[in-house]
Amino acid sequence: MTINKGILLGFTPSGSDEIVIHSGQFHGEVKF
């Protein structure tokens, strides 16, 4: 799914209610 020209998102179902986001350009991750 593309948000705009510079952002591409993909997902993998995990069976968990937690969402984890990793970036190829920035270090770390965001969980919510």
mmCIF file of N, CA and C in Angstrom:
data_model
loop_
_atom_site.group_PDB
_atom_site.id
_atom_site.type_symbol
_atom_site.label_atom_id
_atom_site.label_comp_id
_atom_site.label_asym_id
_atom_site.label_seq_id
_atom_site.Cartn_x
_atom_site.Cartn_y
_atom_site.Cartn_z
ATOM 1 N N MET A 1 0.855 -1.175 0.000
ATOM 2 C CA MET A 1 0.000 0.000 0.000
ATOM 3 C C MET A 1 0.900 1.236 0.000
ATOM 4 N N THR A 2 0.662 2.175 -0.859
ATOM 5 C CA THR A 2 1.463 3.393 -0.940
ATOM 6 C C THR A 2 0.692 4.565 -0.347
ATOM 7 N N ILE A 3 1.333 5.290 0.571
ATOM 8 C CA ILE A 3 0.733 6.489 1.165
ATOM 9 C C ILE A 3 1.021 7.699 0.278
ATOM 10 N N ASN A 4 2.267 7.865 -0.130
ATOM 11 C CA ASN A 4 2.631 8.897 -1.096
ATOM 12 C C ASN A 4 3.844 8.401 -1.869
ATOM 13 N N LYS A 5 4.448 9.240 -2.651
ATOM 14 C CA LYS A 5 5.554 8.835 -3.516
ATOM 15 C C LYS A 5 6.735 8.245 -2.754
ATOM 16 N N GLY A 6 6.965 8.689 -1.521
ATOM 17 C CA GLY A 6 8.153 8.273 -0.783
ATOM 18 C C GLY A 6 7.931 7.243 0.306
ATOM 19 N N ILE A 7 6.685 6.818 0.530
ATOM 20 C CA ILE A 7 6.406 5.895 1.629
ATOM 21 C C ILE A 7 5.716 4.645 1.095
ATOM 22 N N LEU A 8 6.284 3.495 1.404
ATOM 23 C CA LEU A 8 5.697 2.213 1.020
ATOM 24 C C LEU A 8 5.520 1.388 2.284
ATOM 25 N N LEU A 9 4.302 0.932 2.542
ATOM 26 C CA LEU A 9 4.019 0.128 3.727
ATOM 27 C C LEU A 9 3.676 -1.294 3.317
ATOM 28 N N GLY A 10 4.127 -2.243 4.109
ATOM 29 C CA GLY A 10 3.755 -3.637 3.914
ATOM 30 C C GLY A 10 3.405 -4.217 5.269
ATOM 31 N N PHE A 11 2.713 -5.340 5.291
ATOM 32 C CA PHE A 11 2.352 -5.924 6.575
ATOM 33 C C PHE A 11 2.412 -7.438 6.499
ATOM 34 N N THR A 12 2.594 -8.032 7.677
ATOM 35 C CA THR A 12 2.566 -9.480 7.833
ATOM 36 C C THR A 12 1.664 -9.791 9.014
ATOM 37 N N PRO A 13 0.597 -10.548 8.837
ATOM 38 C CA PRO A 13 -0.269 -10.909 9.962
ATOM 39 C C PRO A 13 0.522 -11.719 10.997
ATOM 40 N N SER A 14 0.314 -11.404 12.278
ATOM 41 C CA SER A 14 1.071 -12.090 13.320
ATOM 42 C C SER A 14 0.193 -12.748 14.373
ATOM 43 N N GLY A 15 -1.099 -12.449 14.383
ATOM 44 C CA GLY A 15 -1.970 -12.993 15.418
ATOM 45 C C GLY A 15 -1.919 -12.196 16.715
ATOM 46 N N SER A 16 -1.174 -11.103 16.744
ATOM 47 C CA SER A 16 -1.047 -10.250 17.929
ATOM 48 C C SER A 16 -1.828 -8.962 17.703
ATOM 49 N N ASP A 17 -2.246 -8.334 18.812
ATOM 50 C CA ASP A 17 -2.935 -7.043 18.718
ATOM 51 C C ASP A 17 -1.950 -5.881 18.619
ATOM 52 N N GLU A 18 -0.652 -6.148 18.798
ATOM 53 C CA GLU A 18 0.371 -5.105 18.780
ATOM 54 C C GLU A 18 0.804 -4.803 17.348
ATOM 55 N N ILE A 19 1.002 -3.518 17.052
ATOM 56 C CA ILE A 19 1.494 -3.082 15.744
ATOM 57 C C ILE A 19 2.915 -2.570 15.930
ATOM 58 N N VAL A 20 3.847 -3.073 15.125
ATOM 59 C CA VAL A 20 5.254 -2.670 15.202
ATOM 60 C C VAL A 20 5.657 -2.120 13.842
ATOM 61 N N ILE A 21 6.230 -0.915 13.826
ATOM 62 C CA ILE A 21 6.650 -0.270 12.584
ATOM 63 C C ILE A 21 8.165 -0.113 12.593
ATOM 64 N N HIS A 22 8.819 -0.585 11.536
ATOM 65 C CA HIS A 22 10.260 -0.429 11.336
ATOM 66 C C HIS A 22 10.466 0.454 10.110
ATOM 67 N N SER A 23 11.520 1.246 10.119
ATOM 68 C CA SER A 23 11.831 2.114 8.988
ATOM 69 C C SER A 23 13.158 1.713 8.368
ATOM 70 N N GLY A 24 13.246 1.785 7.054
ATOM 71 C CA GLY A 24 14.500 1.545 6.366
ATOM 72 C C GLY A 24 15.420 2.755 6.403
ATOM 73 N N GLN A 25 14.876 3.931 6.757
ATOM 74 C CA GLN A 25 15.661 5.167 6.781
ATOM 75 C C GLN A 25 16.014 5.627 8.187
ATOM 76 N N PHE A 26 15.237 5.216 9.193
ATOM 77 C CA PHE A 26 15.435 5.682 10.560
ATOM 78 C C PHE A 26 15.645 4.489 11.480
ATOM 79 N N HIS A 27 16.460 4.675 12.514
ATOM 80 C CA HIS A 27 16.738 3.606 13.470
ATOM 81 C C HIS A 27 15.591 3.461 14.461
ATOM 82 N N GLY A 28 15.467 2.279 15.030
ATOM 83 C CA GLY A 28 14.464 2.033 16.053
ATOM 84 C C GLY A 28 13.164 1.521 15.467
ATOM 85 N N GLU A 29 12.165 1.434 16.334
ATOM 86 C CA GLU A 29 10.851 0.966 15.921
ATOM 87 C C GLU A 29 9.792 1.652 16.769
ATOM 88 N N VAL A 30 8.565 1.635 16.285
ATOM 89 C CA VAL A 30 7.428 2.209 16.998
ATOM 90 C C VAL A 30 6.447 1.081 17.240
ATOM 91 N N LYS A 31 5.971 0.969 18.487
ATOM 92 C CA LYS A 31 4.983 -0.058 18.840
ATOM 93 C C LYS A 31 3.742 0.619 19.405
ATOM 94 N N PHE A 32 2.586 0.128 18.995
ATOM 95 C CA PHE A 32 1.331 0.590 19.599
ATOM 96 C C PHE A 32 0.275 -0.461 19.433
#
